Each structure stands twice: as C-alpha cells, then as structure tokens.
CSV table of C-alpha atoms in Angstrom, one decimal:
chain,number,residue,atom,x,y,z
A,1,GLN,CA,132.1,155.5,47.1
A,2,VAL,CA,134.0,155.1,50.3
A,3,GLN,CA,134.7,151.9,52.2
A,4,LEU,CA,135.9,151.8,55.8
A,5,VAL,CA,137.6,148.7,57.3
A,6,GLU,CA,138.3,148.6,61.0
A,7,SER,CA,140.7,146.5,63.0
A,8,GLY,CA,141.5,146.1,66.7
A,9,GLY,CA,139.1,145.8,69.6
A,10,GLY,CA,138.7,142.8,71.9
A,11,LEU,CA,138.6,142.1,75.6
A,12,VAL,CA,140.6,144.0,78.1
A,13,GLN,CA,140.6,144.4,81.8
A,14,PRO,CA,139.6,147.7,83.5
A,15,GLY,CA,142.5,150.1,83.4
A,16,GLY,CA,143.9,148.5,80.3
A,17,SER,CA,144.5,149.8,76.8
A,18,LEU,CA,143.4,149.0,73.3
A,19,SER,CA,144.0,150.5,69.9
A,20,LEU,CA,141.5,150.7,67.0
A,21,SER,CA,142.4,151.4,63.4
A,22,CYS,CA,140.3,152.3,60.4
A,23,ALA,CA,141.5,152.3,56.8
A,24,ALA,CA,139.4,154.3,54.2
A,25,SER,CA,139.4,153.6,50.5
A,26,GLY,CA,137.8,155.5,47.7
A,27,ASN,CA,137.7,159.2,47.1
A,28,ILE,CA,138.6,160.9,50.3
A,29,PHE,CA,138.3,164.7,50.1
A,30,SER,CA,140.2,167.3,52.1
A,31,ILE,CA,136.9,168.5,53.6
A,32,SER,CA,136.3,165.0,55.2
A,33,VAL,CA,135.8,164.4,58.9
A,34,MET,CA,136.8,161.0,60.2
A,35,GLY,CA,135.8,159.7,63.6
A,36,TRP,CA,134.8,156.9,65.9
A,37,TYR,CA,131.3,156.3,67.3
A,38,ARG,CA,130.2,153.6,69.8
A,39,GLN,CA,127.0,151.9,70.6
A,40,ALA,CA,126.4,150.0,73.9
A,41,PRO,CA,123.6,147.5,74.2
A,42,GLY,CA,120.3,149.2,74.6
A,43,LYS,CA,121.8,152.6,74.0
A,44,GLN,CA,122.0,155.1,71.1
A,45,ARG,CA,125.1,155.4,69.0
A,46,GLU,CA,127.3,158.2,70.3
A,47,LEU,CA,130.3,160.1,69.1
A,48,VAL,CA,133.5,159.2,70.8
A,49,ALA,CA,135.9,161.5,68.9
A,50,ASP,CA,136.4,162.9,65.5
A,51,ILE,CA,139.2,164.7,63.5
A,52,THR,CA,139.1,166.9,60.5
A,53,TYR,CA,141.5,166.7,57.5
A,54,THR,CA,143.3,169.7,59.1
A,55,LYS,CA,143.6,167.8,62.4
A,56,PHE,CA,141.0,169.7,64.4
A,57,ILE,CA,139.9,167.2,67.1
A,58,ASN,CA,136.7,166.8,69.2
A,59,TYR,CA,136.3,164.4,72.1
A,60,ARG,CA,133.2,163.5,74.1
A,61,ASP,CA,133.8,164.5,77.7
A,62,SER,CA,133.9,161.1,79.2
A,63,VAL,CA,136.9,160.0,77.1
A,64,ARG,CA,138.9,163.2,77.0
A,65,GLY,CA,142.3,162.6,78.6
A,66,ARG,CA,142.0,158.8,78.2
A,67,PHE,CA,141.5,158.4,74.4
A,68,ALA,CA,143.6,159.8,71.6
A,69,ILE,CA,142.5,160.0,68.0
A,70,ALA,CA,144.9,160.5,65.2
A,71,ARG,CA,144.7,160.7,61.4
A,72,ASP,CA,147.1,160.0,58.6
A,73,ASN,CA,145.9,161.8,55.5
A,74,ALA,CA,148.5,160.2,53.2
A,75,LYS,CA,147.3,156.7,54.2
A,76,ASN,CA,143.6,157.6,54.7
A,77,THR,CA,143.7,156.0,58.2
A,78,VAL,CA,142.3,157.0,61.5
A,79,THR,CA,143.3,155.4,64.8
A,80,LEU,CA,141.9,155.6,68.3
A,81,GLN,CA,144.2,154.8,71.2
A,82,MET,CA,142.1,154.0,74.3
A,83,ASN,CA,143.8,154.0,77.7
A,84,SER,CA,142.5,153.7,81.2
A,85,LEU,CA,139.5,151.8,79.9
A,86,ARG,CA,136.4,151.4,82.0
A,87,PRO,CA,133.5,148.9,82.0
A,88,GLU,CA,131.3,151.7,80.7
A,89,ASP,CA,133.5,151.9,77.6
A,90,THR,CA,132.2,148.5,76.5
A,91,ALA,CA,130.4,148.9,73.2
A,92,VAL,CA,130.6,148.3,69.5
A,93,TYR,CA,132.9,150.9,68.0
A,94,TYR,CA,132.3,152.2,64.5
A,95,CYS,CA,134.6,154.1,62.2
A,96,ASN,CA,132.8,157.0,60.5
A,97,LEU,CA,133.6,159.4,57.6
A,98,GLN,CA,131.6,162.4,56.6
A,99,GLN,CA,132.1,164.4,53.4
A,100,SER,CA,130.1,166.4,50.9
A,101,GLY,CA,126.8,165.6,52.7
A,102,SER,CA,127.5,161.8,52.8
A,103,THR,CA,128.1,159.6,55.8
A,104,TYR,CA,130.0,156.3,55.7
A,105,TRP,CA,130.3,153.6,58.4
A,106,GLY,CA,132.6,150.7,59.1
A,107,GLN,CA,131.3,147.3,60.0
A,108,GLY,CA,132.0,147.8,63.7
A,109,THR,CA,134.4,146.2,66.2
A,110,HIS,CA,133.6,145.0,69.7
A,111,VAL,CA,135.4,146.4,72.7
A,112,THR,CA,134.7,144.7,76.0
A,113,VAL,CA,136.1,146.0,79.3
A,114,SER,CA,135.7,143.4,82.0
A,115,SER,CA,137.6,141.7,84.7
C-alpha cells in the first residue's frame, strides 16, 4: 500500500510563485510514475505534470515553462515549483503515483491565484 502526503499550496497573487511537495510512503517501485493533477471547480481533473523514476518528464502545454516538477527517488518525494501563476491555475492539486496497474492519490491541496 502507498500513501501520499502533500504540503504547500495557499493563496498567491497573479505572477507569484508557490511550491508543492508530496511524500510517498510504502513500497515504491522503480517503474513508478509520480505526478501532479489538478481539478478546478466544475471541471474534470487534469494532468499538470508527471515524472518517471528515470526522470522522464511530461508537462501539460499550459504550464510548460512556468512549472517545474522534480523527484527525489531516495526520499520518495515529488515537488512542483509553480512560477508566473495565473488565475486559471486556481484548483485543488493532487499528488499521484502509478505503478503496477495501481493508482494512488493524495488528499489534495488548494492553490488560489487571485489579487
């Protein structure tokens, strides 16, 4: 069993920065993919960015160049540095881990971008 605990998030003005962190516990395999999803009110959950154990990274187009995902395999952590935040980035952000056909989610953390 895998558990994911997120930290970070909050309220920031447009153009500002926030950092999210996620710590995974349990059996984390070298085939795992860790990432961040988000869900805005009234919208479907969407992938923001993910990273494989071997550090292959995928970003959704709207965040590429503004967000940076990183992973520490020794500590089983994944972080998301978010810069140049926009009001449309407002959402609940969820940490995600996928391995061996199973998917795990964190509890979610709120990010609000507003002046």
